[in-house]
Amino acid sequence: MKLTIIGGASAYTPDIIEGLLREHALFAGGELCLHDIDDIHLRVIERLARGLVRTAGADLRVTATRDRAEAISGARFILTQPRVGGLKHRALDERIPLKHGLIGQETLGLGGFAFAWRTIPLMLEIVEEVRRLAPEAWIINYANPAGMVTEAVLRRFPDARFIGLCDMPTGLQWGIGRLLRVDFHRIALDYAGINHGGWVSRVLLDDRDVTVRLRRWAALLGPVARLLPLREETGTVRLFREHGMVPDPYLRYYYYKDQMLRQLLSAGRTRAEVLMERLPRLYEHYAAVALEERPVLKEHRGHQSHADLASQVIAAMAAGRPTRFVIQQRNGGAVRHLPPDEAAQFPAVVDGAGFRPIPQPALPREEAELIAHIKASETLNVRAAMEGDRSLAVQAAELNPLGAPRPLAVRVIDELLAAHRPYLPQFA
């Protein structure tokens, strides 16, 4: 069995490899192939990956290549996590909207739109190449903005063997598990919406509904959360208390837009700028640990839930073990208030045959209308990215709740297009 990671030089990759190695017997005698265009960091991760394989006692061969066709050919699972333009261009996605008084965020609003323009053409190339060189492979996607990437892939390739992932629902499971003092794998969510825009209407612990129990907890902590900065945890508690459902933490950008904008403006540095300072030290750690005979990671790029989700989805499919996850794929009626032919995010049972959606209860009107509004703007932006249509990008910016009226939308869209020009041949 061959597993390929496209974007293999990512600082996230070592944790994903460790996750895969927890069930390394599933891949015994196989190959783990890392692909990236960043040769320096690719070699660091390659050496580290070989050490992690030794530490786990796994029968798995590690290879690395800058040739994407070589990486894809013959693979059974392909994890995609490219970042077109790197953190430098993510920083532009965040900084340019902020300069105009708009929220700058990696996956939301006009920053997220610009990221989609860069990522979608590459992901469509990758999917087309997979269909030619590894037609039986499943693509498991982490590339952001994941919802718009999934929408684009399904528009171009309706029958693609493709599952979009986001670690945010898994992070919610982890947080709830910690609160209840149980293994978060025992938690399941009824989730309806889109990537970074949805609601958990029911939380299950071993198939028992514990939502009312959590509402009592939110009622107690809600007043305290209002006194603290609007971070993931406090924003989630406040929205849960106000709406009676657990939100995707990114919904705080919509419901508390003015407060979030002030927070971003006062921060001094954007998230990408913070990461650009941190990541060189992380790669230094990886390089040092890779020299050990039995490497053990002491520093990590992301939360445990990120690596756990990707590795568990691949393991469930490899083992043919039906397992419930929140995924992104064609809606098909699973999320009632969104178009059935467009991408959505919902629970599904994943196994060796693919996935089976779990239909979700209808959301209340107010929450459903906001998500449908966000989705409509993102769908317009996906068309803009696929067709290279500036006018569609402007329309999407006007429609998005984090966007702007036409004169300002035009200015920001044009500035983003100019800033990312080397990565936007479709807009030529």
GROMACS .gro file of C-alpha atoms in nm:
model
  428
    1MET     CA    1   0.000   0.000   0.000
    2LYS     CA    2   0.130   0.345  -0.091
    3LEU     CA    3   0.033   0.655   0.106
    4THR     CA    4   0.130   0.992  -0.040
    5ILE     CA    5   0.136   1.330   0.133
    6ILE     CA    6   0.132   1.625  -0.108
    7GLY     CA    7   0.268   1.916   0.090
    8GLY     CA    8   0.491   1.669   0.270
    9ALA     CA    9   0.734   1.940   0.386
   10SER     CA   10   0.459   2.101   0.595
   11ALA     CA   11   0.532   2.142   0.964
   12TYR     CA   12   0.207   1.948   1.023
   13THR     CA   13   0.344   1.635   0.855
   14PRO     CA   14   0.541   1.479   1.146
   15ASP     CA   15   0.232   1.470   1.368
   16ILE     CA   16   0.026   1.316   1.087
   17ILE     CA   17   0.294   1.050   1.039
   18GLU     CA   18   0.290   0.973   1.410
   19GLY     CA   19  -0.088   0.936   1.386
   20LEU     CA   20  -0.061   0.694   1.096
   21LEU     CA   21   0.205   0.494   1.278
   22ARG     CA   22  -0.031   0.420   1.567
   23GLU     CA   23  -0.184   0.159   1.335
   24HIS     CA   24   0.120   0.085   1.124
   25ALA     CA   25   0.026  -0.282   1.084
   26LEU     CA   26  -0.242  -0.167   0.837
   27PHE     CA   27   0.034  -0.038   0.608
   28ALA     CA   28   0.295  -0.309   0.667
   29GLY     CA   29   0.526  -0.355   0.370
   30GLY     CA   30   0.401  -0.032   0.215
   31GLU     CA   31   0.543   0.305   0.118
   32LEU     CA   32   0.499   0.652   0.264
   33CYS     CA   33   0.582   0.903  -0.008
   34LEU     CA   34   0.636   1.271   0.071
   35HIS     CA   35   0.604   1.529  -0.205
   36ASP     CA   36   0.679   1.900  -0.192
   37ILE     CA   37   0.845   2.173  -0.396
   38ASP     CA   38   1.032   2.294  -0.085
   39ASP     CA   39   1.334   2.066  -0.113
   40ILE     CA   40   1.515   2.186   0.201
   41HIS     CA   41   1.227   2.123   0.441
   42LEU     CA   42   1.123   1.811   0.249
   43ARG     CA   43   1.460   1.649   0.327
   44VAL     CA   44   1.427   1.742   0.694
   45ILE     CA   45   1.083   1.581   0.717
   46GLU     CA   46   1.202   1.278   0.517
   47ARG     CA   47   1.485   1.211   0.765
   48LEU     CA   48   1.251   1.266   1.058
   49ALA     CA   49   0.985   1.037   0.906
   50ARG     CA   50   1.237   0.754   0.876
   51GLY     CA   51   1.329   0.800   1.239
   52LEU     CA   52   0.965   0.800   1.348
   53VAL     CA   53   0.913   0.477   1.154
   54ARG     CA   54   1.209   0.324   1.343
   55THR     CA   55   1.071   0.445   1.675
   56ALA     CA   56   0.734   0.282   1.598
   57GLY     CA   57   0.897  -0.042   1.477
   58ALA     CA   58   0.694  -0.015   1.158
   59ASP     CA   59   0.750  -0.200   0.831
   60LEU     CA   60   0.711   0.107   0.613
   61ARG     CA   61   0.943   0.251   0.350
   62VAL     CA   62   0.976   0.631   0.340
   63THR     CA   63   1.046   0.810   0.011
   64ALA     CA   64   1.049   1.175  -0.090
   65THR     CA   65   1.025   1.342  -0.429
   66ARG     CA   66   0.967   1.679  -0.591
   67ASP     CA   67   0.805   1.499  -0.887
   68ARG     CA   68   0.430   1.508  -0.824
   69ALA     CA   69   0.348   1.245  -1.085
   70GLU     CA   70   0.594   1.007  -0.922
   71ALA     CA   71   0.438   1.072  -0.582
   72ILE     CA   72   0.084   1.011  -0.706
   73SER     CA   73   0.147   0.709  -0.928
   74GLY     CA   74   0.016   0.390  -0.771
   75ALA     CA   75  -0.097   0.550  -0.445
   76ARG     CA   76  -0.398   0.421  -0.257
   77PHE     CA   77  -0.440   0.722  -0.026
   78ILE     CA   78  -0.328   1.077  -0.104
   79LEU     CA   79  -0.337   1.340   0.169
   80THR     CA   80  -0.331   1.689   0.017
   81GLN     CA   81  -0.214   1.988   0.220
   82PRO     CA   82  -0.037   2.231  -0.017
   83ARG     CA   83  -0.015   2.599   0.074
   84VAL     CA   84   0.018   2.799  -0.247
   85GLY     CA   85   0.232   3.108  -0.186
   86GLY     CA   86   0.333   2.992   0.160
   87LEU     CA   87   0.288   3.193   0.477
   88LYS     CA   88   0.409   3.508   0.301
   89HIS     CA   89   0.096   3.515   0.088
   90ARG     CA   90  -0.127   3.406   0.377
   91ALA     CA   91   0.000   3.717   0.557
   92LEU     CA   92  -0.116   3.927   0.260
   93ASP     CA   93  -0.459   3.759   0.276
   94GLU     CA   94  -0.483   3.869   0.638
   95ARG     CA   95  -0.316   4.211   0.621
   96ILE     CA   96  -0.472   4.363   0.306
   97PRO     CA   97  -0.837   4.340   0.421
   98LEU     CA   98  -0.738   4.471   0.765
   99LYS     CA   99  -0.583   4.777   0.601
  100HIS     CA  100  -0.930   4.855   0.462
  101GLY     CA  101  -1.114   4.795   0.790
  102LEU     CA  102  -1.226   4.440   0.703
  103ILE     CA  103  -1.155   4.115   0.885
  104GLY     CA  104  -0.843   3.949   0.748
  105GLN     CA  105  -0.860   3.575   0.807
  106GLU     CA  106  -0.702   3.271   0.642
  107THR     CA  107  -1.025   3.100   0.536
  108LEU     CA  108  -1.301   3.358   0.584
  109GLY     CA  109  -1.403   3.679   0.413
  110LEU     CA  110  -1.189   3.832   0.140
  111GLY     CA  111  -0.868   3.682   0.274
  112GLY     CA  112  -1.020   3.337   0.243
  113PHE     CA  113  -1.144   3.426  -0.106
  114ALA     CA  114  -0.791   3.514  -0.219
  115PHE     CA  115  -0.655   3.191  -0.073
  116ALA     CA  116  -0.918   3.000  -0.273
  117TRP     CA  117  -0.807   3.171  -0.597
  118ARG     CA  118  -0.456   3.032  -0.542
  119THR     CA  119  -0.543   2.688  -0.409
  120ILE     CA  120  -0.829   2.578  -0.634
  121PRO     CA  121  -0.637   2.564  -0.967
  122LEU     CA  122  -0.361   2.354  -0.808
  123MET     CA  123  -0.607   2.118  -0.640
  124LEU     CA  124  -0.793   2.066  -0.969
  125GLU     CA  125  -0.460   1.979  -1.135
  126ILE     CA  126  -0.383   1.732  -0.858
  127VAL     CA  127  -0.725   1.563  -0.878
  128GLU     CA  128  -0.697   1.533  -1.256
  129GLU     CA  129  -0.350   1.378  -1.218
  130VAL     CA  130  -0.475   1.134  -0.955
  131ARG     CA  131  -0.759   1.022  -1.182
  132ARG     CA  132  -0.502   0.943  -1.450
  133LEU     CA  133  -0.217   0.792  -1.244
  134ALA     CA  134  -0.397   0.641  -0.943
  135PRO     CA  135  -0.767   0.608  -1.035
  136GLU     CA  136  -0.848   0.389  -0.732
  137ALA     CA  137  -0.689   0.630  -0.484
  138TRP     CA  138  -0.886   0.829  -0.228
  139ILE     CA  139  -0.786   1.192  -0.187
  140ILE     CA  140  -0.813   1.315   0.171
  141ASN     CA  141  -0.789   1.693   0.164
  142TYR     CA  142  -0.664   1.934   0.429
  143ALA     CA  143  -0.582   2.220   0.189
  144ASN     CA  144  -0.754   2.542   0.287
  145PRO     CA  145  -0.997   2.702   0.237
  146ALA     CA  146  -1.124   2.347   0.258
  147GLY     CA  147  -1.493   2.414   0.190
  148MET     CA  148  -1.432   2.612  -0.128
  149VAL     CA  149  -1.170   2.358  -0.241
  150THR     CA  150  -1.423   2.076  -0.196
  151GLU     CA  151  -1.688   2.275  -0.387
  152ALA     CA  152  -1.450   2.332  -0.679
  153VAL     CA  153  -1.337   1.969  -0.697
  154LEU     CA  154  -1.694   1.837  -0.699
  155ARG     CA  155  -1.797   2.087  -0.966
  156ARG     CA  156  -1.516   1.979  -1.198
  157PHE     CA  157  -1.510   1.610  -1.101
  158PRO     CA  158  -1.853   1.506  -0.966
  159ASP     CA  159  -1.747   1.146  -0.911
  160ALA     CA  160  -1.408   1.223  -0.751
  161ARG     CA  161  -1.291   0.985  -0.479
  162PHE     CA  162  -1.244   1.283  -0.251
  163ILE     CA  163  -1.313   1.367   0.114
  164GLY     CA  164  -1.256   1.714   0.255
  165LEU     CA  165  -1.154   1.745   0.618
  166CYS     CA  166  -1.135   2.017   0.881
  167ASP     CA  167  -1.004   1.955   1.231
  168MET     CA  168  -1.239   2.208   1.392
  169PRO     CA  169  -1.526   1.960   1.465
  170THR     CA  170  -1.267   1.714   1.597
  171GLY     CA  171  -1.129   1.993   1.813
  172LEU     CA  172  -1.478   2.045   1.953
  173GLN     CA  173  -1.499   1.673   2.030
  174TRP     CA  174  -1.161   1.696   2.205
  175GLY     CA  175  -1.271   1.995   2.413
  176ILE     CA  176  -1.600   1.832   2.511
  177GLY     CA  177  -1.420   1.510   2.596
  178ARG     CA  178  -1.183   1.701   2.820
  179LEU     CA  179  -1.475   1.875   2.990
  180LEU     CA  180  -1.654   1.543   3.049
  181ARG     CA  181  -1.326   1.369   3.139
  182VAL     CA  182  -1.367   1.101   2.874
  183ASP     CA  183  -1.168   0.995   2.567
  184PHE     CA  184  -1.279   1.233   2.292
  185HIS     CA  185  -1.315   0.941   2.048
  186ARG     CA  186  -1.629   0.849   2.246
  187ILE     CA  187  -1.787   1.182   2.146
  188ALA     CA  188  -1.991   1.219   1.824
  189LEU     CA  189  -2.149   1.533   1.682
  190ASP     CA  190  -2.464   1.607   1.485
  191TYR     CA  191  -2.320   1.888   1.270
  192ALA     CA  192  -2.491   2.080   0.989
  193GLY     CA  193  -2.334   2.352   0.778
  194ILE     CA  194  -2.021   2.428   0.581
  195ASN     CA  195  -1.651   2.441   0.659
  196HIS     CA  196  -1.595   2.697   0.934
  197GLY     CA  197  -1.967   2.771   0.940
  198GLY     CA  198  -2.196   2.522   1.109
  199TRP     CA  199  -2.376   2.419   1.425
  200VAL     CA  200  -2.373   2.110   1.645
  201SER     CA  201  -2.734   2.044   1.736
  202ARG     CA  202  -2.659   1.732   1.940
  203VAL     CA  203  -2.357   1.594   2.127
  204LEU     CA  204  -2.347   1.219   2.182
  205LEU     CA  205  -2.135   1.030   2.435
  206ASP     CA  206  -2.140   0.659   2.353
  207ASP     CA  207  -2.462   0.728   2.159
  208ARG     CA  208  -2.624   0.901   2.462
  209ASP     CA  209  -2.737   1.262   2.415
  210VAL     CA  210  -2.547   1.486   2.659
  211THR     CA  211  -2.642   1.820   2.499
  212VAL     CA  212  -2.866   1.932   2.790
  213ARG     CA  213  -2.584   1.860   3.033
  214LEU     CA  214  -2.351   2.078   2.827
  215ARG     CA  215  -2.608   2.358   2.806
  216ARG     CA  216  -2.614   2.374   3.188
  217TRP     CA  217  -2.236   2.406   3.183
  218ALA     CA  218  -2.252   2.684   2.921
  219ALA     CA  219  -2.514   2.871   3.126
  220LEU     CA  220  -2.276   2.873   3.423
  221LEU     CA  221  -1.965   2.975   3.229
  222GLY     CA  222  -2.130   3.211   2.981
  223PRO     CA  223  -2.114   3.526   3.198
  224VAL     CA  224  -1.745   3.461   3.273
  225ALA     CA  225  -1.669   3.409   2.902
  226ARG     CA  226  -1.817   3.752   2.823
  227LEU     CA  227  -1.540   3.912   3.031
  228LEU     CA  228  -1.259   3.741   2.842
  229PRO     CA  229  -1.114   3.800   2.491
  230LEU     CA  230  -1.309   3.640   2.204
  231ARG     CA  231  -1.084   3.343   2.145
  232GLU     CA  232  -1.200   3.002   2.022
  233GLU     CA  233  -1.299   2.876   2.366
  234THR     CA  234  -1.474   3.186   2.497
  235GLY     CA  235  -1.647   3.265   2.167
  236THR     CA  236  -1.774   2.907   2.153
  237VAL     CA  237  -1.914   2.924   2.507
  238ARG     CA  238  -2.085   3.258   2.444
  239LEU     CA  239  -2.250   3.144   2.120
  240PHE     CA  240  -2.352   2.812   2.276
  241ARG     CA  241  -2.519   2.997   2.562
  242GLU     CA  242  -2.698   3.237   2.326
  243HIS     CA  243  -2.811   2.985   2.063
  244GLY     CA  244  -2.841   2.657   2.253
  245MET     CA  245  -2.623   2.478   1.999
  246VAL     CA  246  -2.245   2.431   1.989
  247PRO     CA  247  -2.102   2.655   1.714
  248ASP     CA  248  -1.809   2.604   1.487
  249PRO     CA  249  -1.569   2.842   1.667
  250TYR     CA  250  -1.517   3.042   1.346
  251LEU     CA  251  -1.876   3.167   1.368
  252ARG     CA  252  -1.753   3.421   1.622
  253TYR     CA  253  -1.612   3.619   1.326
  254TYR     CA  254  -1.968   3.666   1.196
  255TYR     CA  255  -2.168   3.709   1.517
  256TYR     CA  256  -1.911   3.931   1.691
  257LYS     CA  257  -1.768   4.093   1.378
  258ASP     CA  258  -1.692   4.437   1.521
  259GLN     CA  259  -1.524   4.298   1.831
  260MET     CA  260  -1.319   4.051   1.628
  261LEU     CA  261  -1.207   4.326   1.390
  262ARG     CA  262  -1.092   4.543   1.681
  263GLN     CA  263  -0.907   4.246   1.825
  264LEU     CA  264  -0.729   4.174   1.496
  265LEU     CA  265  -0.637   4.539   1.444
  266SER     CA  266  -0.495   4.573   1.795
  267ALA     CA  267  -0.294   4.250   1.776
  268GLY     CA  268  -0.004   4.412   1.590
  269ARG     CA  269   0.078   4.095   1.400
  270THR     CA  270  -0.146   3.864   1.201
  271ARG     CA  271  -0.154   3.492   1.266
  272ALA     CA  272   0.064   3.426   0.959
  273GLU     CA  273   0.322   3.676   1.080
  274VAL     CA  274   0.335   3.500   1.418
  275LEU     CA  275   0.382   3.164   1.244
  276MET     CA  276   0.658   3.297   1.019
  277GLU     CA  277   0.852   3.378   1.334
  278ARG     CA  278   0.777   3.046   1.504
  279LEU     CA  279   0.819   2.789   1.227
  280PRO     CA  280   1.197   2.820   1.172
  281ARG     CA  281   1.248   2.713   1.535
  282LEU     CA  282   1.008   2.423   1.484
  283TYR     CA  283   1.200   2.300   1.179
  284GLU     CA  284   1.523   2.332   1.380
  285HIS     CA  285   1.366   2.100   1.636
  286TYR     CA  286   1.264   1.856   1.364
  287ALA     CA  287   1.618   1.857   1.218
  288ALA     CA  288   1.775   1.796   1.559
  289VAL     CA  289   1.534   1.518   1.653
  290ALA     CA  290   1.582   1.352   1.312
  291LEU     CA  291   1.948   1.285   1.406
  292GLU     CA  292   1.842   1.061   1.694
  293GLU     CA  293   1.819   0.684   1.649
  294ARG     CA  294   1.468   0.679   1.803
  295PRO     CA  295   1.323   1.029   1.755
  296VAL     CA  296   1.048   1.154   1.985
  297LEU     CA  297   0.875   1.481   1.902
  298LYS     CA  298   0.868   1.736   2.182
  299GLU     CA  299   0.724   2.027   1.981
  300HIS     CA  300   0.422   2.025   1.751
  301ARG     CA  301   0.277   2.247   1.477
  302GLY     CA  302  -0.088   2.198   1.565
  303HIS     CA  303  -0.335   2.045   1.805
  304GLN     CA  304  -0.352   1.668   1.849
  305SER     CA  305  -0.695   1.665   1.685
  306HIS     CA  306  -0.548   1.776   1.349
  307ALA     CA  307  -0.318   1.477   1.306
  308ASP     CA  308  -0.568   1.242   1.470
  309LEU     CA  309  -0.846   1.321   1.222
  310ALA     CA  310  -0.648   1.265   0.901
  311SER     CA  311  -0.476   0.952   1.027
  312GLN     CA  312  -0.798   0.800   1.163
  313VAL     CA  313  -0.991   0.861   0.840
  314ILE     CA  314  -0.716   0.689   0.639
  315ALA     CA  315  -0.694   0.403   0.891
  316ALA     CA  316  -1.073   0.352   0.889
  317MET     CA  317  -1.071   0.327   0.510
  318ALA     CA  318  -0.763   0.103   0.499
  319ALA     CA  319  -0.908  -0.134   0.759
  320GLY     CA  320  -1.263  -0.126   0.622
  321ARG     CA  321  -1.371  -0.021   0.972
  322PRO     CA  322  -1.693   0.187   0.972
  323THR     CA  323  -1.621   0.501   1.173
  324ARG     CA  324  -1.813   0.825   1.213
  325PHE     CA  325  -1.645   1.155   1.120
  326VAL     CA  326  -1.756   1.505   1.020
  327ILE     CA  327  -1.651   1.542   0.656
  328GLN     CA  328  -1.700   1.768   0.354
  329GLN     CA  329  -1.856   1.628   0.041
  330ARG     CA  330  -2.161   1.672  -0.181
  331ASN     CA  331  -2.453   1.763   0.042
  332GLY     CA  332  -2.713   1.534  -0.113
  333GLY     CA  333  -2.974   1.648   0.138
  334ALA     CA  334  -2.771   1.576   0.453
  335VAL     CA  335  -2.784   1.949   0.540
  336ARG     CA  336  -3.143   2.050   0.465
  337HIS     CA  337  -3.105   2.424   0.417
  338LEU     CA  338  -2.820   2.405   0.162
  339PRO     CA  339  -2.835   2.308  -0.208
  340PRO     CA  340  -2.813   1.928  -0.244
  341ASP     CA  341  -2.568   1.945  -0.536
  342GLU     CA  342  -2.317   2.168  -0.357
  343ALA     CA  343  -2.053   2.086  -0.096
  344ALA     CA  344  -2.146   2.090   0.270
  345GLN     CA  345  -2.005   1.965   0.601
  346PHE     CA  346  -2.187   1.688   0.788
  347PRO     CA  347  -2.131   1.359   0.974
  348ALA     CA  348  -2.076   1.044   0.772
  349VAL     CA  349  -1.975   0.685   0.829
  350VAL     CA  350  -1.644   0.626   0.653
  351ASP     CA  351  -1.512   0.280   0.564
  352GLY     CA  352  -1.331   0.094   0.288
  353ALA     CA  353  -1.610   0.164   0.037
  354GLY     CA  354  -1.609   0.540   0.092
  355PHE     CA  355  -1.863   0.732   0.301
  356ARG     CA  356  -2.233   0.729   0.388
  357PRO     CA  357  -2.383   1.066   0.492
  358ILE     CA  358  -2.587   1.087   0.811
  359PRO     CA  359  -2.883   1.325   0.743
  360GLN     CA  360  -2.904   1.609   0.994
  361PRO     CA  361  -3.199   1.780   1.164
  362ALA     CA  362  -3.298   2.118   1.020
  363LEU     CA  363  -3.138   2.420   1.186
  364PRO     CA  364  -3.347   2.709   1.319
  365ARG     CA  365  -3.419   2.974   1.055
  366GLU     CA  366  -3.182   3.247   1.178
  367GLU     CA  367  -2.877   3.019   1.195
  368ALA     CA  368  -2.967   2.846   0.868
  369GLU     CA  369  -3.003   3.175   0.681
  370LEU     CA  370  -2.659   3.302   0.782
  371ILE     CA  371  -2.490   2.980   0.672
  372ALA     CA  372  -2.680   2.980   0.342
  373HIS     CA  373  -2.571   3.342   0.290
  374ILE     CA  374  -2.203   3.256   0.352
  375LYS     CA  375  -2.231   2.950   0.127
  376ALA     CA  376  -2.383   3.148  -0.160
  377SER     CA  377  -2.096   3.399  -0.153
  378GLU     CA  378  -1.835   3.122  -0.137
  379THR     CA  379  -1.993   2.942  -0.431
  380LEU     CA  380  -1.968   3.262  -0.636
  381ASN     CA  381  -1.603   3.292  -0.537
  382VAL     CA  382  -1.537   2.931  -0.639
  383ARG     CA  383  -1.672   3.015  -0.983
  384ALA     CA  384  -1.447   3.322  -0.991
  385ALA     CA  385  -1.143   3.108  -0.907
  386MET     CA  386  -1.228   2.843  -1.167
  387GLU     CA  387  -1.318   3.087  -1.445
  388GLY     CA  388  -1.071   3.364  -1.365
  389ASP     CA  389  -1.360   3.609  -1.349
  390ARG     CA  390  -1.284   3.928  -1.155
  391SER     CA  391  -1.647   4.047  -1.172
  392LEU     CA  392  -1.765   3.728  -0.998
  393ALA     CA  393  -1.502   3.781  -0.730
  394VAL     CA  394  -1.636   4.132  -0.670
  395GLN     CA  395  -1.996   4.005  -0.653
  396ALA     CA  396  -1.888   3.739  -0.403
  397ALA     CA  397  -1.714   4.006  -0.193
  398GLU     CA  398  -2.028   4.221  -0.189
  399LEU     CA  399  -2.244   3.924  -0.085
  400ASN     CA  400  -2.021   3.784   0.189
  401PRO     CA  401  -2.112   3.891   0.545
  402LEU     CA  402  -1.745   3.983   0.606
  403GLY     CA  403  -1.716   4.162   0.271
  404ALA     CA  404  -1.795   4.518   0.171
  405PRO     CA  405  -2.017   4.735  -0.054
  406ARG     CA  406  -1.907   4.768  -0.417
  407PRO     CA  407  -1.661   5.060  -0.414
  408LEU     CA  408  -1.460   4.912  -0.128
  409ALA     CA  409  -1.506   4.553  -0.251
  410VAL     CA  410  -1.358   4.651  -0.587
  411ARG     CA  411  -1.055   4.816  -0.423
  412VAL     CA  412  -0.979   4.522  -0.195
  413ILE     CA  413  -1.034   4.257  -0.462
  414ASP     CA  414  -0.805   4.443  -0.704
  415GLU     CA  415  -0.536   4.483  -0.439
  416LEU     CA  416  -0.551   4.112  -0.353
  417LEU     CA  417  -0.538   4.016  -0.721
  418ALA     CA  418  -0.231   4.233  -0.770
  419ALA     CA  419  -0.059   4.102  -0.456
  420HIS     CA  420  -0.103   3.737  -0.560
  421ARG     CA  421  -0.056   3.785  -0.936
  422PRO     CA  422   0.227   3.525  -0.973
  423TYR     CA  423  -0.009   3.255  -0.846
  424LEU     CA  424  -0.320   3.360  -1.042
  425PRO     CA  425  -0.266   3.275  -1.410
  426GLN     CA  426  -0.640   3.219  -1.457
  427PHE     CA  427  -0.704   3.591  -1.398
  428ALA     CA  428  -0.461   3.704  -1.669
   0.00000   0.00000   0.00000
